[in-house]
PDB file of C-alpha atoms in Angstrom:
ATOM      1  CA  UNK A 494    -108.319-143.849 -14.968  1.00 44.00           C
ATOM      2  CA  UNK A 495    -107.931-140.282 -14.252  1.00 42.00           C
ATOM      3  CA  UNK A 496    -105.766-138.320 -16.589  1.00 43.00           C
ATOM      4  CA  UNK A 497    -104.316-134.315 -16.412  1.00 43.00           C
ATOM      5  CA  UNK A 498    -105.824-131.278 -18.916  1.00 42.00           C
ATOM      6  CA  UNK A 499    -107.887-131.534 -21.708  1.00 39.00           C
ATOM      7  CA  UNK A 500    -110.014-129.113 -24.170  1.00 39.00           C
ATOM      8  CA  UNK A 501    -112.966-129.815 -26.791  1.00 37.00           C
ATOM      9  CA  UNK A 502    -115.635-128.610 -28.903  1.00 36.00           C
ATOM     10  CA  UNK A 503    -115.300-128.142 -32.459  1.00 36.00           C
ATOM     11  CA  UNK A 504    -117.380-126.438 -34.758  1.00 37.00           C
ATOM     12  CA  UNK A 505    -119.812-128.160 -37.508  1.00 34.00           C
ATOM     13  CA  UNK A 506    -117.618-128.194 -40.428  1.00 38.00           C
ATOM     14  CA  UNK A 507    -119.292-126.303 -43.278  1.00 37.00           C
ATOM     15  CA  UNK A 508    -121.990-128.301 -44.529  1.00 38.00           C
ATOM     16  CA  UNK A 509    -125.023-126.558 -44.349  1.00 40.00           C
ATOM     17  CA  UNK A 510    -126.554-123.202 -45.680  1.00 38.00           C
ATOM     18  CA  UNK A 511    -130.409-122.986 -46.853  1.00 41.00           C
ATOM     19  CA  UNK A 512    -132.051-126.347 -47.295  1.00 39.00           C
ATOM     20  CA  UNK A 513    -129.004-128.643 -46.489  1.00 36.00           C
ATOM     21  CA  UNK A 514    -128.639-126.995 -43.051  1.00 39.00           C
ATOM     22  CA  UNK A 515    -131.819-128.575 -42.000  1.00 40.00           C
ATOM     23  CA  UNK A 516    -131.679-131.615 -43.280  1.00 35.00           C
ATOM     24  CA  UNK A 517    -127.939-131.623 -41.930  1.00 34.00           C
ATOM     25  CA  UNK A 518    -129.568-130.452 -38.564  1.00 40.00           C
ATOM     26  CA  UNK A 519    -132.139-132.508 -38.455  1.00 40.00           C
ATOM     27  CA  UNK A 520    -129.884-136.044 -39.121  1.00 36.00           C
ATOM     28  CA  UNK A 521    -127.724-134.749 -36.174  1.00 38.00           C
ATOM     29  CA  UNK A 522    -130.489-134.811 -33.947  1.00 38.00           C
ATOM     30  CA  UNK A 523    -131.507-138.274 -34.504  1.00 38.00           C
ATOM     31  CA  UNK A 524    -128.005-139.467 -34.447  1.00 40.00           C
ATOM     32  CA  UNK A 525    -128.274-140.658 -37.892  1.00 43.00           C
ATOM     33  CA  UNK A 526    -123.957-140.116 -38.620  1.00 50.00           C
ATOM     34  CA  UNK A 527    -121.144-142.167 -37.792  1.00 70.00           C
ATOM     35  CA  UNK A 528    -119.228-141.641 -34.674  1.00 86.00           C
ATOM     36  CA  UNK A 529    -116.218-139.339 -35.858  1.00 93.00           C
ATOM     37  CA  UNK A 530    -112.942-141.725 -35.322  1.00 96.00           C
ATOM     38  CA  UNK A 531    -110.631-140.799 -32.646  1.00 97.00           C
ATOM     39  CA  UNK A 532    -107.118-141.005 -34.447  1.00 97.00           C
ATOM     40  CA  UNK A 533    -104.078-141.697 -32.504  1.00 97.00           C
ATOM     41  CA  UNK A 534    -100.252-141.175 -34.177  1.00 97.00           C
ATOM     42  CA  UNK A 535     -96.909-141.813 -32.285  1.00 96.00           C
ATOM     43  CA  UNK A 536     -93.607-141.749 -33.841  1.00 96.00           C
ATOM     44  CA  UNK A 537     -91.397-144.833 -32.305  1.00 97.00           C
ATOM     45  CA  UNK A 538     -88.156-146.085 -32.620  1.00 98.00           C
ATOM     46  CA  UNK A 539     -87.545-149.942 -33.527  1.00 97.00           C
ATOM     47  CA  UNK A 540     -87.141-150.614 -29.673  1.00 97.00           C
ATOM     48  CA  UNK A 541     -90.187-148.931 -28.527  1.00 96.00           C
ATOM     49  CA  UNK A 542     -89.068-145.632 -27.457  1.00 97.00           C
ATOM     50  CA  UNK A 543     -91.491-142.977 -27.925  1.00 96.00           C
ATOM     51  CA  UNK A 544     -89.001-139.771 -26.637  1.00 94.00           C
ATOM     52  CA  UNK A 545     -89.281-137.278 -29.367  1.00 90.00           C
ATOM     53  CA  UNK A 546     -85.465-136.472 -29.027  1.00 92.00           C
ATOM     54  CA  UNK A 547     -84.703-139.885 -30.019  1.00 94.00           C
ATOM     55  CA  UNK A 548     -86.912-139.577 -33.596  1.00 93.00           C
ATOM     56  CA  UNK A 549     -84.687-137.383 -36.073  1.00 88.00           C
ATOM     57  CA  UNK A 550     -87.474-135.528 -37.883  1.00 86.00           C
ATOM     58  CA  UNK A 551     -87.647-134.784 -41.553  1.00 93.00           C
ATOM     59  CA  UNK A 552     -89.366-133.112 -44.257  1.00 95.00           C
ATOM     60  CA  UNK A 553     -91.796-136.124 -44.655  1.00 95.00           C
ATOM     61  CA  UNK A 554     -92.325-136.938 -41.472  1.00 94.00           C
ATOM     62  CA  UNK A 555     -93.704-133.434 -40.738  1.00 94.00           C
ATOM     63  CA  UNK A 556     -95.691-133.837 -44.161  1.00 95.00           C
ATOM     64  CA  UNK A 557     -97.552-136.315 -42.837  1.00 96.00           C
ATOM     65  CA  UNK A 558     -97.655-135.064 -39.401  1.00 95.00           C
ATOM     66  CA  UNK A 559     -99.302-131.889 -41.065  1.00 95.00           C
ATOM     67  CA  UNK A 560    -101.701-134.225 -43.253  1.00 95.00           C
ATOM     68  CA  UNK A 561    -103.045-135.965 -39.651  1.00 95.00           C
ATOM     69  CA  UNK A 562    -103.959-133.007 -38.215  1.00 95.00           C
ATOM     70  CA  UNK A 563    -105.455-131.000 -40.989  1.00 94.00           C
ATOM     71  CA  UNK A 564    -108.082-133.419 -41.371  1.00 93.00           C
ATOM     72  CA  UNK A 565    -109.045-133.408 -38.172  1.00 96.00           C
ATOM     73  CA  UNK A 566    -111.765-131.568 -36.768  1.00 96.00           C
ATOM     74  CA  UNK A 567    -109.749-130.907 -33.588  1.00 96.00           C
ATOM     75  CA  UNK A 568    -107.123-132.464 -31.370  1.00 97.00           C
ATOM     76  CA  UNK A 569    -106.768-133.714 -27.985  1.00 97.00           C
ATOM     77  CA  UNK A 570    -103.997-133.207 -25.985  1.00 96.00           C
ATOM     78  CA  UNK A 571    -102.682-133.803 -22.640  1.00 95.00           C
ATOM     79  CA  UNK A 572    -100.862-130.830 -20.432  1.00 95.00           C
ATOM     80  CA  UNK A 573     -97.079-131.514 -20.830  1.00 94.00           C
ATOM     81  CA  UNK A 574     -97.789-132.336 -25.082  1.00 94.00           C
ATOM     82  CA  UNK A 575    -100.049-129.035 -25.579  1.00 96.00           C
ATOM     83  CA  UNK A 576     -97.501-127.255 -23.706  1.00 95.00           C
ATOM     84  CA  UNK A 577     -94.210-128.601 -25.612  1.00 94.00           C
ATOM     85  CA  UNK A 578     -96.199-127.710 -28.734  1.00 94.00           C
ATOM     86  CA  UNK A 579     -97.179-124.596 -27.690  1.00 96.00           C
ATOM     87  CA  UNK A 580     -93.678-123.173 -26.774  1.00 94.00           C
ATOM     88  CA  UNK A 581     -92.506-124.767 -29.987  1.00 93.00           C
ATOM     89  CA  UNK A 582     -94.647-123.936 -32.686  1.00 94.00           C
ATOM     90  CA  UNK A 583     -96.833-120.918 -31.491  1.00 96.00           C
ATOM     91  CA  UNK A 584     -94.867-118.325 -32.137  1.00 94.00           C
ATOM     92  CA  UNK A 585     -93.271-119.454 -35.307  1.00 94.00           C
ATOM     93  CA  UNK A 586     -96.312-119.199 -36.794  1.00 94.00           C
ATOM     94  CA  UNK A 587     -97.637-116.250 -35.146  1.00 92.00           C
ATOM     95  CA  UNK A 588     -94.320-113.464 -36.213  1.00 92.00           C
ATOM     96  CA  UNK A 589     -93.021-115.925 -39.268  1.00 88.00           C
ATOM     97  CA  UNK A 590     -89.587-116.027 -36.941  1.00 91.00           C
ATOM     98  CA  UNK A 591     -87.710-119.257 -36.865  1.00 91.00           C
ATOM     99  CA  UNK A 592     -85.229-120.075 -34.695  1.00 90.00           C
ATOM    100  CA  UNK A 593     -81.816-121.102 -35.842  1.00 89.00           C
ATOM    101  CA  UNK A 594     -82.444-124.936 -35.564  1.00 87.00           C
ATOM    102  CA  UNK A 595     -85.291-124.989 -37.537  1.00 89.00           C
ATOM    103  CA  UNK A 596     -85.544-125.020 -41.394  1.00 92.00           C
ATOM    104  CA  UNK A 597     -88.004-123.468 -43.245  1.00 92.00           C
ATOM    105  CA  UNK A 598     -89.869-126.775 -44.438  1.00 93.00           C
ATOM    106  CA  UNK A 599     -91.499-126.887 -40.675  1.00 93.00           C
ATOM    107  CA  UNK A 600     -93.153-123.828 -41.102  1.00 93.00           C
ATOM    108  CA  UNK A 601     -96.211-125.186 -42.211  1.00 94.00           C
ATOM    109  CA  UNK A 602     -96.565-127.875 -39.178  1.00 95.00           C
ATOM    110  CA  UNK A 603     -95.754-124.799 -37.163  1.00 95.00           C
ATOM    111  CA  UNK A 604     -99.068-122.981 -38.810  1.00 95.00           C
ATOM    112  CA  UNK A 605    -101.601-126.502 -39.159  1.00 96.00           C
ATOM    113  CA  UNK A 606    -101.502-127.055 -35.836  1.00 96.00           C
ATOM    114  CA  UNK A 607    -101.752-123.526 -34.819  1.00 96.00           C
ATOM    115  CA  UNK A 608    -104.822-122.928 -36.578  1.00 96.00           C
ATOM    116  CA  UNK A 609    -105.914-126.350 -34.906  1.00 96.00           C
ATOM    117  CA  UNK A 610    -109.232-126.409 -32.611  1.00 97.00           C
ATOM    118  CA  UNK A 611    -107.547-127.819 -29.357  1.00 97.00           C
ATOM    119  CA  UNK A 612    -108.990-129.555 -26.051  1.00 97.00           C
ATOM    120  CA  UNK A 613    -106.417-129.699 -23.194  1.00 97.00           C
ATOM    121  CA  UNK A 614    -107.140-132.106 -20.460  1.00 96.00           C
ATOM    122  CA  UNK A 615    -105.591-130.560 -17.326  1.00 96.00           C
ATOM    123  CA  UNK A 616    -106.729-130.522 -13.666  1.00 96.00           C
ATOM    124  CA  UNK A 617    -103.537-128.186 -12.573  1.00 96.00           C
ATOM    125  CA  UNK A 618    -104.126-125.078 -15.655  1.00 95.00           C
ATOM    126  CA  UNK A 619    -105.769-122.404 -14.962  1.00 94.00           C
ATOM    127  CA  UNK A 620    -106.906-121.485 -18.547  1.00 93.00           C
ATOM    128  CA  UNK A 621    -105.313-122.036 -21.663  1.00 95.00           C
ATOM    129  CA  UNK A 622    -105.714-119.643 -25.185  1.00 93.00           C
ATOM    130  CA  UNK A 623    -103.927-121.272 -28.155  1.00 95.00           C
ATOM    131  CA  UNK A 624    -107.065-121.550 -29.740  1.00 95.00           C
ATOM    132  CA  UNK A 625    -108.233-124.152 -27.142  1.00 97.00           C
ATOM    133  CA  UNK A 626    -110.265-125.515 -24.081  1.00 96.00           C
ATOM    134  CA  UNK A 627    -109.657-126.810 -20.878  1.00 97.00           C
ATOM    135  CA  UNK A 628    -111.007-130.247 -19.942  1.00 97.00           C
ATOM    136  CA  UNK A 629    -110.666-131.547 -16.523  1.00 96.00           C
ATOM    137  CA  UNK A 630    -109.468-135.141 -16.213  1.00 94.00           C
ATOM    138  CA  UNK A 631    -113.272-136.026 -14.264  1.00 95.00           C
ATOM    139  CA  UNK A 632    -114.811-134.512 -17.895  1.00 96.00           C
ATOM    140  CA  UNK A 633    -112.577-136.641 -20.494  1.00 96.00           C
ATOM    141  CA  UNK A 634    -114.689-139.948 -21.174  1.00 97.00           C
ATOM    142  CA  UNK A 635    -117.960-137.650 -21.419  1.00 96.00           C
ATOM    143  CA  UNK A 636    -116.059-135.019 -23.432  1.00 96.00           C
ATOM    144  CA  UNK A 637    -114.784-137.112 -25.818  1.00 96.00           C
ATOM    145  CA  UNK A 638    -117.853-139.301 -26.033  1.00 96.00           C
ATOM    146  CA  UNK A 639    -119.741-135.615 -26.903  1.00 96.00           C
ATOM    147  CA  UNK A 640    -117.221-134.741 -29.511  1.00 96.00           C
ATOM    148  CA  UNK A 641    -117.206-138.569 -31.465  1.00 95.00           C
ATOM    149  CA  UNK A 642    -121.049-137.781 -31.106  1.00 94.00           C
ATOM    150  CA  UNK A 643    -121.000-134.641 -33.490  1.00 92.00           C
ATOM    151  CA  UNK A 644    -120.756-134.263 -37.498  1.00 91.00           C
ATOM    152  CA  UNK A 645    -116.783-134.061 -38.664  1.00 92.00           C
ATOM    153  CA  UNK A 646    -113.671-135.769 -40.411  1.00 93.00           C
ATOM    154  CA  UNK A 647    -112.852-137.041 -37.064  1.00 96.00           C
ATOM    155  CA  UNK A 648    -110.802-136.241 -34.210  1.00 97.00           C
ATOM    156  CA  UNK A 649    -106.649-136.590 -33.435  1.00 97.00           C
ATOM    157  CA  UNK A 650    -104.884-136.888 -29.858  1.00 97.00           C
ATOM    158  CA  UNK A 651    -101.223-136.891 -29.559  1.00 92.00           C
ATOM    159  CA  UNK A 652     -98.819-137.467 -26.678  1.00 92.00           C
ATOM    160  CA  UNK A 653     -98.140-140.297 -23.893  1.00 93.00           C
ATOM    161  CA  UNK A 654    -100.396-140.709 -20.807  1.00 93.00           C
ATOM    162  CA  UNK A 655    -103.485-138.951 -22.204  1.00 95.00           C
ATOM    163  CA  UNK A 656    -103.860-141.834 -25.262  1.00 96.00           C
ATOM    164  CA  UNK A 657    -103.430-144.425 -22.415  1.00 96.00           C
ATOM    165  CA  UNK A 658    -106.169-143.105 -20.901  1.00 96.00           C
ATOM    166  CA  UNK A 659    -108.396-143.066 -24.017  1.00 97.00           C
ATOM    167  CA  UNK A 660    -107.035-146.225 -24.720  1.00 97.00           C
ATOM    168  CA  UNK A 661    -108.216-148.161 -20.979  1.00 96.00           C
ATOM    169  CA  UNK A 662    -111.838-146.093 -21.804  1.00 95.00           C
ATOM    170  CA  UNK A 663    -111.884-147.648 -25.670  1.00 95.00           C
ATOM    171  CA  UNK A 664    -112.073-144.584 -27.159  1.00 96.00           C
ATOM    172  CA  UNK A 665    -109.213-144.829 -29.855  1.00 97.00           C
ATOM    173  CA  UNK A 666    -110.823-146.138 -33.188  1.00 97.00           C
ATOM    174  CA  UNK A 667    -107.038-145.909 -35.190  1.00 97.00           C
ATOM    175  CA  UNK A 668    -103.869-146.514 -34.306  1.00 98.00           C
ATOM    176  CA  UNK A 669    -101.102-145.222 -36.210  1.00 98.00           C
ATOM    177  CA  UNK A 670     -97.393-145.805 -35.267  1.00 98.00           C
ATOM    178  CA  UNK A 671     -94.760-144.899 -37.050  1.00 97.00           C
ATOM    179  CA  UNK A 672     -91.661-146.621 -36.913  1.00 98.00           C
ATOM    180  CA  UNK A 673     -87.931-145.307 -37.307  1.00 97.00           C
ATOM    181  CA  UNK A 674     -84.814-147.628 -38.049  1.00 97.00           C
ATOM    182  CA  UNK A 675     -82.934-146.787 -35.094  1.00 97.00           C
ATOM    183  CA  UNK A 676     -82.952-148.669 -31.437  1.00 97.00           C
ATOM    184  CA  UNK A 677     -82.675-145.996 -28.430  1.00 97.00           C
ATOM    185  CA  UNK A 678     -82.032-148.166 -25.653  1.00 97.00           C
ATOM    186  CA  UNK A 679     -84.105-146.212 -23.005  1.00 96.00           C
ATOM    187  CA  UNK A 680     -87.919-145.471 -22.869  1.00 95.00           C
ATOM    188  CA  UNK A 681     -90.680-144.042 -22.493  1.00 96.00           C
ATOM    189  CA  UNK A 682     -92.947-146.853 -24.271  1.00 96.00           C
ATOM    190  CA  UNK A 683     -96.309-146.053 -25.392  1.00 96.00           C
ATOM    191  CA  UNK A 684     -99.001-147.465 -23.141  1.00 96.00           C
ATOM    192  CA  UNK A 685     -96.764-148.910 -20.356  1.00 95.00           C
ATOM    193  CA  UNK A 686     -99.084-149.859 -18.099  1.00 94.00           C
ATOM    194  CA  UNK A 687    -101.868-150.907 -20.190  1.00 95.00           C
ATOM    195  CA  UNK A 688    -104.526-152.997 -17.979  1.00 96.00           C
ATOM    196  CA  UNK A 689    -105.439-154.975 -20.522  1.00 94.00           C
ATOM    197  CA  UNK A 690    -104.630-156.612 -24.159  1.00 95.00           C
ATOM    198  CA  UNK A 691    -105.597-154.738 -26.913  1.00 95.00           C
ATOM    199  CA  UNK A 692    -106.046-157.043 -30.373  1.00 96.00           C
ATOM    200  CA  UNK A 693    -105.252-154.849 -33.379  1.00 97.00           C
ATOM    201  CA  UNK A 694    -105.718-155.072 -37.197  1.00 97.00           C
ATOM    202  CA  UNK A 695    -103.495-153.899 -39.565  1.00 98.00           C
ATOM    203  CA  UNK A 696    -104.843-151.244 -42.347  1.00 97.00           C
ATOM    204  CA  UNK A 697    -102.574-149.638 -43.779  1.00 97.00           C
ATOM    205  CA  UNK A 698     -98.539-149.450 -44.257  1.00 98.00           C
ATOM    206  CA  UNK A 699     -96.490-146.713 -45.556  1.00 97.00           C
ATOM    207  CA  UNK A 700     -92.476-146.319 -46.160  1.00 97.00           C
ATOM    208  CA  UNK A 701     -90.911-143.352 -45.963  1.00 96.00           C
ATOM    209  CA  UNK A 702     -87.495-142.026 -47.789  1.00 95.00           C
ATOM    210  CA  UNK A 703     -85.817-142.270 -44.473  1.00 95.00           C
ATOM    211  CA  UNK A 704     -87.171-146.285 -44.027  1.00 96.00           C
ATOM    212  CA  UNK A 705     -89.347-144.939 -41.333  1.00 97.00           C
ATOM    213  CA  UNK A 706     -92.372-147.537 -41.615  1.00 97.00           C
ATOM    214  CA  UNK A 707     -95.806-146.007 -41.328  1.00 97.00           C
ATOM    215  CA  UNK A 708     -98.804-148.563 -39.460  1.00 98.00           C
ATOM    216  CA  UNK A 709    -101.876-148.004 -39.320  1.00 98.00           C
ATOM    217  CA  UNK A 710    -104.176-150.410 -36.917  1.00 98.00           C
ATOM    218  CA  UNK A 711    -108.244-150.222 -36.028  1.00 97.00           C
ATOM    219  CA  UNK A 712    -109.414-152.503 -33.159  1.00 96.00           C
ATOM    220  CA  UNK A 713    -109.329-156.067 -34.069  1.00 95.00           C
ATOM    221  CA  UNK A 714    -113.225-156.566 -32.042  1.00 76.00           C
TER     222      UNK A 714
END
């Protein structure tokens, strides 16, 4: 499946000075580490609807949104997603300005994923500079397969079409979707169009204050 804008290539996280950089170095090149997890998190309502202007966000939810990518070594994001984020929370946490609909407890969303390694899979962007890459849709199985190959905590991608993408490729090792008590009668629906069934295992739940339900599924196989 071919998929629109992408970016990659995060650092080694900061393992290794004097001795333990060469045995760190030396592990990597024999491949002798996990596979960093690709992490996927969508916030739905009880009907399915994945619209972010159906979700009414909160101080928790944007918690744990923060947690999710703070831990991860970078995140993966499709054109229309990096640029809603972009537009949103790039210059709240560049001049410390909020607008008037925003209170101050998203502020520190606003600076996690600002200081966030990116990879933006696009083939209509020219360039992008929010601290990311471009990734052409051709590149995105071998990029990601590059980036799961290298040291880290793992990796995160957000939005719609891109994850369906990863999913059809097997690429996403968690599944995390979070579920608000309200119905929205209208779509989108995450991974509409999904060639094929997907078996999952349950991991982990989580309620939140608001009775928002937090799942968290690996690949049953």
């Amino acid at each position: 499946m071919r998929t629109k804008d992408v970016v990659v290539r995060p650092a080694l996280p900061g393992a290794g000075r004097g001795r333990w950089r060469g045995l760190f170095e030396r592990a990597a090149s024999c491949h002798d580490f996990p596979m960093q997890p690709l992490r996927y998190s969508i916030n739905v309502t009880l009907d399915g609807c994945c619209d972010h202007r159906a979700i009414v966000p909160d101080e928790e939810m944007h918690r744990h949104s923060s947690a999710i990518i703070a831990r991860a070594d970078a995140i993966i994001l499709g054109r229309v997603t990096y640029g809603m984020m972009e537009e949103a929370w790039r210059p709240v946490a560049r001049t410390g300005e909020r607008p008037d609909w925003m209170p101050d407890w998203m502020e520190d969303f606003a600076r996690t994923i600002d200081a966030a390694r990116k990879y933006v899979v696009s083939d209509t962007l020219a360039g992008v500079d929010w601290n990311a890459e471009l990734v052409r849709g051709d590149r995105l199985e071998a990029t990601v397969r590059d980036l799961r190959r290298q040291p880290g905590r793992g990796l995160y991608v957000g939005g719609v079409t891109l994850p369906l993408a990863l999913a059809e490729l097997g690429l996403i090792d968690e599944y995390e979707f979070i579920v608000h008590p309200r119905l929205a009668g209208h779509g989108p629906t995450p991974f509409a169009g999904l060639s094929r069934v997907v078996d999952l295992r349950l991991v982990e739940r989580q309620e939140f204050g608001s009775g928002a339900v937090v799942l968290r599924y690996v690949p049953a196989a």
